[in-house]
């Protein structure tokens, strides 16, 4: 749990049990429900020993992992984990829909509008709105964590895979980088992302995958990235040195798809790389100590600690790392939902308004996006439902929880927890791996600046 002193300055995070004791004793008050933040009433930062925390960031196209951890002599202990779900695809679709509406209206026999050609300029470093959204939401949560915790450093993946290491064929940061313990991890990370972690021949996932040459080396093939794919052990042994055309002669559609995908670039990865550079520049502008690393090193770190693959665990393993002693058992999933729309109408398929929406967004004291808890005593919907509410003028609300959407809950059963801030919150258990150590609940926790 995050802790603030009586003046609102951040202290070291504390264990949930200690936060409960402080609240029960009247020494603290709740500042925020999700993420849970308390403020001490009798202590200031000058009276506490503040060790500080660091933030790990694993940027992604759809999800970004954020990990708050403490470190000492290369050893890390995770304290809080956040998975930030972006809505870049929704922004892209809305912009495309708006462009289609405008294009349709201009082409009809309506009021004349002079065409525009090259009078729109883009400044240097311009990003599309769907990409800029990823950078801005990540920076927004870094700023929030900085207000709630004494952040001293940020570790971020600047590239998913080192394209120079893939193509240069020479040491870039020393011989050990290219031919030591990290050798081959950049290529594997690239292929895992390109082929979506599945066997190219049978589509198997969740099984050990081998690197396979589409055109065998013994038949004149090369070690180029465009000639490599992923294959499960069975398909790899069955194919052996057989040319891919002969191996898939009975599956022409699969053969065409593999040959096409082998030469296709990673468009999503290229877009993510562009946002990662913009994110790095934005982090540098904050004045924090920023450390960068590649996705290959992150995967290598996970392979050594035995951690499973998840966005938050990747964020915990970014950069130089000795070992990981603990990580949180639960992950706060933060989904970017937006704050609604200014438009009070809904368009038809031609782009013209077809109905009117209420002028006020609050109904019975609630607004869409508020975090609420509904306690229904009886009926088909009996139980406690916590999540994001969607209000209706009838007073019958819908609540979206981690298990789905519960419709038709009366406003009398709803209790407000937190006003809408543009995000939806749910909690999921952290991904486990049999090879990893069983972490204790919440990773052991810390006391708030030496509070006794």
CSV table of C-alpha atoms in Angstrom, one decimal:
chain,number,residue,atom,x,y,z
A,1,UNK,CA,0.0,0.0,0.0
A,2,UNK,CA,1.2,3.5,-0.7
A,3,UNK,CA,1.8,5.9,2.2
A,4,UNK,CA,2.0,9.7,2.4
A,5,UNK,CA,3.1,11.8,5.3
A,6,UNK,CA,0.8,14.4,6.9
A,7,UNK,CA,1.9,17.0,4.3
A,8,UNK,CA,1.3,14.6,1.4
A,9,UNK,CA,4.9,13.7,0.7
A,10,UNK,CA,5.5,10.0,-0.3
A,11,UNK,CA,7.0,7.5,2.1
A,12,UNK,CA,8.0,3.9,1.5
A,13,UNK,CA,5.1,1.5,0.8
A,14,UNK,CA,3.8,-0.6,3.6
A,15,UNK,CA,2.2,-4.0,4.0
A,16,UNK,CA,-1.7,-4.1,3.8
A,17,UNK,CA,-1.8,-5.4,7.4
A,18,UNK,CA,0.2,-2.5,8.7
A,19,UNK,CA,-2.1,-0.1,6.7
A,20,UNK,CA,-5.1,-1.7,8.3
A,21,UNK,CA,-3.6,-1.3,11.8
A,22,UNK,CA,-2.8,2.4,11.1
A,23,UNK,CA,-6.3,3.1,10.0
A,24,UNK,CA,-7.9,1.2,12.9
A,25,UNK,CA,-5.7,3.2,15.4
A,26,UNK,CA,-6.8,6.5,13.8
A,27,UNK,CA,-3.2,7.4,12.8
A,28,UNK,CA,-4.0,7.4,9.1
A,29,UNK,CA,-6.8,8.3,6.7
A,30,UNK,CA,-7.7,7.0,3.3
A,31,UNK,CA,-6.7,9.2,0.4
A,32,UNK,CA,-7.6,7.0,-2.5
A,33,UNK,CA,-9.4,3.7,-2.9
A,34,UNK,CA,-7.7,2.2,-6.0
A,35,UNK,CA,-4.7,2.1,-5.9
A,36,UNK,CA,-5.0,2.2,-2.2
A,37,UNK,CA,-3.3,5.2,-0.7
A,38,UNK,CA,-3.3,6.3,3.0
A,39,UNK,CA,-2.0,9.5,4.6
A,40,UNK,CA,-0.4,9.6,8.1
A,41,UNK,CA,-1.8,12.1,10.5
A,42,UNK,CA,1.1,12.2,13.0
A,43,UNK,CA,4.3,11.7,10.9
A,44,UNK,CA,6.3,13.8,8.4
A,45,UNK,CA,8.9,12.7,5.9
A,46,UNK,CA,11.7,14.4,8.0
A,47,UNK,CA,10.9,12.0,10.9
A,48,UNK,CA,11.0,8.8,8.7
A,49,UNK,CA,13.8,6.8,7.1
A,50,UNK,CA,12.9,6.7,3.4
A,51,UNK,CA,14.8,4.2,1.3
A,52,UNK,CA,13.1,4.9,-2.0
A,53,UNK,CA,11.7,2.6,-4.8
A,54,UNK,CA,12.2,2.2,-8.5
A,55,UNK,CA,9.8,1.7,-11.3
A,56,UNK,CA,10.2,-0.9,-14.1
A,57,UNK,CA,8.3,-0.4,-17.4
A,58,UNK,CA,7.6,-2.9,-20.1
A,59,UNK,CA,6.0,-1.0,-22.9
A,60,UNK,CA,3.7,-2.8,-25.3
A,61,UNK,CA,1.2,-2.2,-28.1
A,62,UNK,CA,-1.9,-3.3,-26.2
A,63,UNK,CA,-0.6,-3.6,-22.6
A,64,UNK,CA,2.1,-2.0,-20.6
A,65,UNK,CA,3.5,-3.5,-17.4
A,66,UNK,CA,4.5,-1.3,-14.5
A,67,UNK,CA,6.4,-2.7,-11.4
A,68,UNK,CA,7.3,-0.8,-8.3
A,69,UNK,CA,10.2,-2.5,-6.5
A,70,UNK,CA,13.0,-2.0,-4.0
A,71,UNK,CA,16.5,-3.1,-4.8
A,72,UNK,CA,19.8,-3.7,-2.9
A,73,UNK,CA,23.1,-5.0,-4.4
A,74,UNK,CA,21.4,-6.2,-7.6
A,75,UNK,CA,18.5,-8.0,-5.8
A,76,UNK,CA,15.0,-6.8,-6.3
A,77,UNK,CA,11.7,-7.3,-4.4
A,78,UNK,CA,8.5,-6.4,-6.2
A,79,UNK,CA,6.1,-4.3,-4.1
A,80,UNK,CA,3.3,-3.3,-6.5
A,81,UNK,CA,2.3,-4.4,-10.0
A,82,UNK,CA,0.1,-2.6,-12.6
A,83,UNK,CA,-1.0,-3.8,-16.0
A,84,UNK,CA,-2.1,-0.8,-18.1
A,85,UNK,CA,-4.4,-1.7,-20.9
A,86,UNK,CA,-4.3,0.8,-23.8
A,87,UNK,CA,-7.2,1.8,-26.1
A,88,UNK,CA,-5.1,2.8,-29.1
A,89,UNK,CA,-7.1,0.4,-31.3
A,90,UNK,CA,-10.4,2.2,-30.3
A,91,UNK,CA,-8.8,5.6,-31.0
A,92,UNK,CA,-7.7,4.4,-34.4
A,93,UNK,CA,-11.1,3.0,-35.2
A,94,UNK,CA,-12.9,6.2,-34.1
A,95,UNK,CA,-10.6,8.4,-36.2
A,96,UNK,CA,-11.1,6.2,-39.2
A,97,UNK,CA,-14.9,6.3,-38.7
A,98,UNK,CA,-14.7,10.1,-38.5
A,99,UNK,CA,-12.6,10.4,-41.6
A,100,UNK,CA,-15.2,8.2,-43.5
A,101,UNK,CA,-18.1,10.4,-42.3
A,102,UNK,CA,-16.3,13.5,-43.5
A,103,UNK,CA,-15.3,12.0,-46.8
A,104,UNK,CA,-18.8,10.9,-47.4
A,105,UNK,CA,-20.3,14.4,-46.6
A,106,UNK,CA,-17.7,16.1,-48.9
A,107,UNK,CA,-18.5,13.8,-51.8
A,108,UNK,CA,-22.3,14.4,-51.6
A,109,UNK,CA,-24.0,17.2,-53.4
A,110,UNK,CA,-24.1,19.5,-50.4
A,111,UNK,CA,-22.4,22.8,-49.5
A,112,UNK,CA,-19.2,23.2,-51.4
A,113,UNK,CA,-15.9,22.9,-49.5
A,114,UNK,CA,-12.6,23.8,-51.1
A,115,UNK,CA,-10.3,20.8,-51.2
A,116,UNK,CA,-7.2,20.8,-49.0
A,117,UNK,CA,-3.9,19.3,-50.2
A,118,UNK,CA,-0.5,19.9,-48.7
A,119,UNK,CA,-1.4,22.6,-46.2
A,120,UNK,CA,-1.2,20.3,-43.2
A,121,UNK,CA,2.3,20.0,-41.7
A,122,UNK,CA,3.4,17.6,-39.0
A,123,UNK,CA,6.0,18.8,-36.5
A,124,UNK,CA,9.2,16.8,-35.9
A,125,UNK,CA,8.6,13.8,-33.6
A,126,UNK,CA,4.9,13.7,-34.5
A,127,UNK,CA,3.0,10.5,-33.5
A,128,UNK,CA,-0.4,9.3,-34.5
A,129,UNK,CA,-3.0,9.8,-31.8
A,130,UNK,CA,-3.3,6.1,-31.2
A,131,UNK,CA,0.5,5.9,-30.6
A,132,UNK,CA,0.6,9.2,-28.6
A,133,UNK,CA,-2.1,7.8,-26.3
A,134,UNK,CA,0.2,4.9,-25.3
A,135,UNK,CA,3.0,7.4,-24.3
A,136,UNK,CA,0.7,9.8,-22.5
A,137,UNK,CA,-1.1,7.2,-20.4
A,138,UNK,CA,2.1,5.6,-19.4
A,139,UNK,CA,3.6,8.9,-18.4
A,140,UNK,CA,0.4,9.7,-16.5
A,141,UNK,CA,0.8,6.6,-14.4
A,142,UNK,CA,4.5,7.2,-13.9
A,143,UNK,CA,3.6,10.7,-12.5
A,144,UNK,CA,0.9,9.2,-10.3
A,145,UNK,CA,3.3,6.6,-8.8
A,146,UNK,CA,5.9,9.4,-8.3
A,147,UNK,CA,3.3,11.3,-6.2
A,148,UNK,CA,2.5,8.2,-4.1
A,149,UNK,CA,5.9,6.6,-3.7
A,150,UNK,CA,9.5,8.0,-3.4
A,151,UNK,CA,10.7,7.0,-6.9
A,152,UNK,CA,14.4,7.3,-7.4
A,153,UNK,CA,14.9,5.6,-10.7
A,154,UNK,CA,13.0,4.2,-13.8
A,155,UNK,CA,14.0,1.1,-15.8
A,156,UNK,CA,12.4,0.9,-19.2
A,157,UNK,CA,12.7,-1.3,-22.3
A,158,UNK,CA,13.6,1.1,-25.1
A,159,UNK,CA,13.5,-1.5,-27.9
A,160,UNK,CA,11.8,-4.9,-27.9
A,161,UNK,CA,14.7,-6.5,-29.8
A,162,UNK,CA,18.0,-4.9,-30.8
A,163,UNK,CA,17.9,-4.6,-34.6
A,164,UNK,CA,21.5,-3.6,-34.7
A,165,UNK,CA,22.5,-6.9,-33.0
A,166,UNK,CA,20.4,-8.8,-35.5
A,167,UNK,CA,22.0,-7.3,-38.6
A,168,UNK,CA,25.5,-5.9,-37.6
A,169,UNK,CA,27.3,-9.2,-37.1
A,170,UNK,CA,29.9,-7.4,-34.9
A,171,UNK,CA,30.1,-6.6,-31.2
A,172,UNK,CA,28.1,-3.5,-30.3
A,173,UNK,CA,28.7,-3.3,-26.5
A,174,UNK,CA,31.5,-5.7,-26.0
A,175,UNK,CA,32.1,-9.3,-27.0
A,176,UNK,CA,30.0,-10.7,-24.1
A,177,UNK,CA,26.9,-8.9,-25.4
A,178,UNK,CA,27.0,-10.7,-28.7
A,179,UNK,CA,28.7,-14.0,-27.9
A,180,UNK,CA,28.2,-14.5,-24.2
A,181,UNK,CA,25.2,-15.4,-22.1
A,182,UNK,CA,22.9,-13.1,-24.1
A,183,UNK,CA,23.8,-14.6,-27.5
A,184,UNK,CA,20.7,-15.6,-29.5
A,185,UNK,CA,18.1,-14.0,-27.2
A,186,UNK,CA,17.5,-11.0,-29.5
A,187,UNK,CA,16.8,-13.4,-32.5
A,188,UNK,CA,14.5,-15.5,-30.4
A,189,UNK,CA,12.6,-12.6,-29.0
A,190,UNK,CA,12.1,-11.3,-32.6
A,191,UNK,CA,10.8,-14.7,-33.8
A,192,UNK,CA,8.6,-15.2,-30.8
A,193,UNK,CA,6.9,-11.9,-31.5
A,194,UNK,CA,6.7,-12.4,-35.2
A,195,UNK,CA,5.2,-15.9,-35.1
A,196,UNK,CA,3.1,-15.2,-32.0
A,197,UNK,CA,4.8,-18.0,-29.9
A,198,UNK,CA,3.2,-20.8,-31.9
A,199,UNK,CA,4.5,-23.5,-34.2
A,200,UNK,CA,4.4,-22.3,-37.8
A,201,UNK,CA,3.5,-25.8,-39.2
A,202,UNK,CA,0.8,-27.2,-36.7
A,203,UNK,CA,-0.1,-24.1,-34.7
A,204,UNK,CA,0.8,-25.6,-31.3
A,205,UNK,CA,1.3,-23.1,-28.5
A,206,UNK,CA,2.4,-23.5,-24.9
A,207,UNK,CA,5.0,-26.1,-25.9
A,208,UNK,CA,8.8,-25.9,-26.3
A,209,UNK,CA,9.6,-24.3,-29.7
A,210,UNK,CA,12.8,-24.7,-31.7
A,211,UNK,CA,14.3,-22.4,-34.4
A,212,UNK,CA,13.8,-24.0,-37.8
A,213,UNK,CA,15.2,-23.0,-41.2
A,214,UNK,CA,12.4,-22.7,-43.7
A,215,UNK,CA,14.9,-23.5,-46.5
A,216,UNK,CA,17.4,-26.0,-44.9
A,217,UNK,CA,21.0,-25.1,-44.7
A,218,UNK,CA,21.9,-28.3,-46.4
A,219,UNK,CA,19.8,-27.2,-49.4
A,220,UNK,CA,21.3,-23.8,-49.8
A,221,UNK,CA,19.4,-21.9,-47.1
A,222,UNK,CA,20.8,-19.2,-45.0
A,223,UNK,CA,20.7,-18.0,-41.4
A,224,UNK,CA,18.9,-14.8,-42.3
A,225,UNK,CA,15.9,-13.8,-40.1
A,226,UNK,CA,13.6,-14.1,-43.1
A,227,UNK,CA,14.6,-17.8,-43.3
A,228,UNK,CA,13.9,-18.7,-39.7
A,229,UNK,CA,10.7,-19.7,-38.1
A,230,UNK,CA,9.4,-21.5,-35.0
A,231,UNK,CA,8.6,-25.2,-34.9
A,232,UNK,CA,7.6,-27.6,-32.2
A,233,UNK,CA,9.8,-30.6,-31.5
A,234,UNK,CA,7.6,-33.0,-33.5
A,235,UNK,CA,7.3,-30.8,-36.6
A,236,UNK,CA,11.0,-29.9,-36.5
A,237,UNK,CA,12.1,-33.6,-36.4
A,238,UNK,CA,9.6,-34.6,-39.1
A,239,UNK,CA,10.6,-31.8,-41.4
A,240,UNK,CA,14.3,-32.3,-40.8
A,241,UNK,CA,16.1,-31.3,-44.0
A,242,UNK,CA,13.1,-31.5,-46.3
A,243,UNK,CA,12.4,-28.4,-48.4
A,244,UNK,CA,9.3,-26.6,-47.2
A,245,UNK,CA,7.5,-26.9,-50.6
A,246,UNK,CA,7.8,-30.7,-50.3
A,247,UNK,CA,7.0,-30.8,-46.6
A,248,UNK,CA,3.8,-28.9,-47.2
A,249,UNK,CA,2.8,-30.0,-50.6
A,250,UNK,CA,-0.6,-31.2,-49.3
A,251,UNK,CA,-1.2,-27.9,-47.6
A,252,UNK,CA,-0.8,-25.1,-50.2
A,253,UNK,CA,-2.7,-22.5,-48.1
A,254,UNK,CA,-0.4,-23.1,-45.1
A,255,UNK,CA,2.7,-23.0,-47.4
A,256,UNK,CA,1.6,-19.6,-48.9
A,257,UNK,CA,0.9,-18.2,-45.4
A,258,UNK,CA,4.3,-19.2,-44.0
A,259,UNK,CA,6.2,-17.9,-47.0
A,260,UNK,CA,4.3,-14.6,-46.8
A,261,UNK,CA,4.7,-14.2,-43.1
A,262,UNK,CA,8.4,-15.0,-43.2
A,263,UNK,CA,9.1,-11.9,-45.3
A,264,UNK,CA,6.5,-9.7,-43.6
A,265,UNK,CA,7.9,-7.0,-41.2
A,266,UNK,CA,6.7,-6.6,-37.7
A,267,UNK,CA,4.4,-3.6,-38.2
A,268,UNK,CA,3.2,-3.6,-34.6
A,269,UNK,CA,6.7,-4.0,-33.3
A,270,UNK,CA,7.9,-1.1,-35.4
A,271,UNK,CA,5.1,1.1,-34.0
A,272,UNK,CA,5.9,0.0,-30.5
A,273,UNK,CA,9.5,0.8,-31.0
A,274,UNK,CA,8.5,4.3,-32.1
A,275,UNK,CA,6.5,4.8,-29.0
A,276,UNK,CA,9.3,3.4,-26.8
A,277,UNK,CA,11.7,6.1,-28.0
A,278,UNK,CA,9.1,8.8,-27.4
A,279,UNK,CA,8.5,7.3,-24.0
A,280,UNK,CA,12.2,7.4,-23.2
A,281,UNK,CA,12.5,11.0,-24.2
A,282,UNK,CA,9.4,11.9,-22.0
A,283,UNK,CA,10.9,10.0,-19.0
A,284,UNK,CA,14.2,11.8,-19.5
A,285,UNK,CA,12.4,15.1,-19.3
A,286,UNK,CA,11.0,14.3,-15.8
A,287,UNK,CA,14.5,14.5,-14.3
A,288,UNK,CA,14.4,11.0,-12.9
A,289,UNK,CA,17.3,8.6,-13.3
A,290,UNK,CA,16.3,6.6,-16.4
A,291,UNK,CA,18.0,3.3,-17.3
A,292,UNK,CA,17.2,1.5,-20.6
A,293,UNK,CA,17.6,-2.1,-21.7
A,294,UNK,CA,16.4,-4.4,-24.5
A,295,UNK,CA,13.7,-7.1,-24.5
A,296,UNK,CA,16.4,-9.8,-25.0
A,297,UNK,CA,18.0,-9.0,-21.7
A,298,UNK,CA,14.6,-9.0,-20.0
A,299,UNK,CA,13.8,-12.5,-21.2
A,300,UNK,CA,17.3,-13.6,-20.2
A,301,UNK,CA,16.6,-12.3,-16.7
A,302,UNK,CA,13.3,-14.1,-16.5
A,303,UNK,CA,14.9,-17.4,-17.6
A,304,UNK,CA,17.4,-17.1,-14.8
A,305,UNK,CA,14.8,-16.4,-12.1
A,306,UNK,CA,12.2,-18.9,-13.3
A,307,UNK,CA,9.5,-16.2,-13.6
A,308,UNK,CA,6.5,-16.7,-15.9
A,309,UNK,CA,5.8,-14.5,-18.9
A,310,UNK,CA,3.6,-11.5,-18.0
A,311,UNK,CA,3.8,-7.8,-18.6
A,312,UNK,CA,4.3,-7.0,-14.9
A,313,UNK,CA,7.0,-9.6,-14.4
A,314,UNK,CA,8.7,-8.4,-17.5
A,315,UNK,CA,8.7,-4.9,-16.0
A,316,UNK,CA,10.2,-6.3,-12.8
A,317,UNK,CA,13.0,-7.9,-14.8
A,318,UNK,CA,14.0,-5.0,-17.0
A,319,UNK,CA,17.7,-4.1,-17.0
A,320,UNK,CA,20.8,-5.4,-15.1
A,321,UNK,CA,19.5,-7.8,-12.4
A,322,UNK,CA,21.0,-10.2,-9.9
A,323,UNK,CA,18.0,-12.0,-8.6
A,324,UNK,CA,14.4,-11.4,-7.5
A,325,UNK,CA,13.4,-12.3,-4.0
A,326,UNK,CA,9.6,-11.6,-4.2
A,327,UNK,CA,6.8,-10.2,-6.3
A,328,UNK,CA,3.2,-9.3,-5.6
A,329,UNK,CA,0.6,-12.1,-5.7
A,330,UNK,CA,-2.0,-9.8,-7.4
A,331,UNK,CA,-1.9,-7.4,-10.3
A,332,UNK,CA,-4.0,-4.3,-10.6
A,333,UNK,CA,-5.3,-4.2,-14.2
A,334,UNK,CA,-5.9,-0.6,-15.3
A,335,UNK,CA,-7.9,-0.2,-18.5
A,336,UNK,CA,-8.0,3.1,-20.2
A,337,UNK,CA,-11.7,3.9,-20.8
A,338,UNK,CA,-11.7,7.6,-21.4
A,339,UNK,CA,-13.9,10.2,-19.8
A,340,UNK,CA,-16.8,10.0,-22.1
A,341,UNK,CA,-17.6,12.2,-25.1
A,342,UNK,CA,-18.7,15.8,-25.6
A,343,UNK,CA,-21.1,14.9,-28.3
A,344,UNK,CA,-24.7,14.6,-27.1
A,345,UNK,CA,-25.9,12.8,-30.2
A,346,UNK,CA,-25.4,9.4,-31.9
A,347,UNK,CA,-24.8,9.3,-35.7
A,348,UNK,CA,-26.5,7.0,-38.2
A,349,UNK,CA,-24.5,5.1,-40.8
A,350,UNK,CA,-24.3,8.3,-43.0
A,351,UNK,CA,-22.9,10.4,-40.2
A,352,UNK,CA,-26.0,12.4,-39.4
A,353,UNK,CA,-27.4,12.7,-35.8
A,354,UNK,CA,-30.2,10.2,-35.1
A,355,UNK,CA,-30.9,10.7,-31.3
A,356,UNK,CA,-30.2,13.0,-28.4
A,357,UNK,CA,-28.4,12.1,-25.2
A,358,UNK,CA,-29.1,13.6,-21.8
A,359,UNK,CA,-27.4,16.9,-21.2
A,360,UNK,CA,-26.3,15.9,-17.7
A,361,UNK,CA,-24.0,12.9,-17.1
A,362,UNK,CA,-24.9,12.3,-13.5
A,363,UNK,CA,-27.8,10.1,-12.5
A,364,UNK,CA,-28.8,9.7,-8.8
A,365,UNK,CA,-25.3,11.1,-7.9
A,366,UNK,CA,-23.4,8.6,-10.1
A,367,UNK,CA,-21.7,9.0,-13.4
A,368,UNK,CA,-20.5,6.5,-15.9
A,369,UNK,CA,-17.0,5.3,-15.0
A,370,UNK,CA,-17.3,5.7,-11.3
A,371,UNK,CA,-15.9,2.8,-9.2
A,372,UNK,CA,-18.8,1.5,-7.1
A,373,UNK,CA,-19.7,-1.5,-4.9
A,374,UNK,CA,-23.3,-2.8,-5.1
A,375,UNK,CA,-24.7,-5.1,-2.4
A,376,UNK,CA,-27.8,-6.8,-3.7
A,377,UNK,CA,-29.5,-8.7,-0.8
A,378,UNK,CA,-31.8,-11.0,-2.8
A,379,UNK,CA,-32.8,-12.1,-6.3
A,380,UNK,CA,-31.0,-13.4,-9.3
A,381,UNK,CA,-28.3,-10.7,-8.9
A,382,UNK,CA,-27.8,-11.2,-5.2
A,383,UNK,CA,-24.2,-10.7,-4.0
A,384,UNK,CA,-21.5,-8.0,-3.9
A,385,UNK,CA,-20.5,-6.5,-7.2
A,386,UNK,CA,-17.5,-4.2,-7.4
A,387,UNK,CA,-16.5,-2.5,-10.6
A,388,UNK,CA,-17.1,0.3,-13.1
A,389,UNK,CA,-20.7,1.5,-13.4
A,390,UNK,CA,-22.6,2.6,-16.5
A,391,UNK,CA,-25.5,4.8,-15.4
A,392,UNK,CA,-29.0,4.9,-17.0
A,393,UNK,CA,-31.6,7.6,-16.6
A,394,UNK,CA,-34.0,5.0,-15.3
A,395,UNK,CA,-31.9,4.4,-12.2
A,396,UNK,CA,-31.0,0.8,-13.3
A,397,UNK,CA,-27.3,0.6,-13.6
A,398,UNK,CA,-24.8,-1.8,-15.2
A,399,UNK,CA,-21.6,-2.7,-13.3
A,400,UNK,CA,-18.6,-4.2,-15.1
A,401,UNK,CA,-16.6,-6.5,-12.8
A,402,UNK,CA,-13.6,-8.8,-13.4
A,403,UNK,CA,-16.1,-11.6,-14.1
A,404,UNK,CA,-18.3,-9.7,-16.6
A,405,UNK,CA,-21.1,-7.2,-16.7
A,406,UNK,CA,-24.0,-7.3,-14.3
A,407,UNK,CA,-27.0,-5.5,-15.7
A,408,UNK,CA,-30.0,-3.9,-14.1
A,409,UNK,CA,-28.9,-3.1,-10.6
A,410,UNK,CA,-30.9,-0.5,-8.8
A,411,UNK,CA,-29.2,2.7,-7.6
A,412,UNK,CA,-30.3,2.1,-4.0
A,413,UNK,CA,-27.9,-0.9,-3.8
A,414,UNK,CA,-24.9,1.1,-5.2
A,415,UNK,CA,-22.2,2.7,-3.0
A,416,UNK,CA,-19.6,5.1,-4.4
A,417,UNK,CA,-16.0,4.1,-3.9
A,418,UNK,CA,-14.1,6.5,-6.2
A,419,UNK,CA,-15.1,9.0,-8.8
A,420,UNK,CA,-14.3,8.3,-12.5
A,421,UNK,CA,-10.8,9.2,-13.6
A,422,UNK,CA,-10.8,7.8,-17.1
A,423,UNK,CA,-9.7,4.2,-16.1
A,424,UNK,CA,-11.4,1.0,-15.1
A,425,UNK,CA,-9.9,-1.1,-12.3
A,426,UNK,CA,-9.9,-4.9,-11.7
A,427,UNK,CA,-7.5,-7.2,-9.9
A,428,UNK,CA,-6.1,-10.4,-11.3
A,429,UNK,CA,-3.7,-13.0,-9.7
A,430,UNK,CA,-0.2,-12.8,-10.9
A,431,UNK,CA,1.0,-15.4,-13.4
A,432,UNK,CA,2.7,-18.4,-11.7
A,433,UNK,CA,5.3,-20.7,-13.1
A,434,UNK,CA,6.2,-24.1,-11.6
A,435,UNK,CA,9.9,-23.4,-11.9
A,436,UNK,CA,9.6,-20.2,-9.8
A,437,UNK,CA,9.6,-19.9,-6.1
A,438,UNK,CA,6.2,-19.5,-4.4
A,439,UNK,CA,6.0,-15.8,-3.5
A,440,UNK,CA,4.5,-14.8,-0.2
A,441,UNK,CA,1.4,-12.6,-0.2
A,442,UNK,CA,2.2,-9.1,-1.4
A,443,UNK,CA,5.9,-10.0,-1.5
A,444,UNK,CA,6.4,-9.4,2.3
A,445,UNK,CA,5.8,-5.7,2.2
A,446,UNK,CA,7.6,-2.8,3.8
A,447,UNK,CA,6.9,-0.6,6.8
A,448,UNK,CA,6.1,3.0,6.2
A,449,UNK,CA,9.3,4.9,6.9
A,450,UNK,CA,10.1,3.2,10.2
A,451,UNK,CA,6.6,3.5,11.7
A,452,UNK,CA,6.3,1.4,14.9
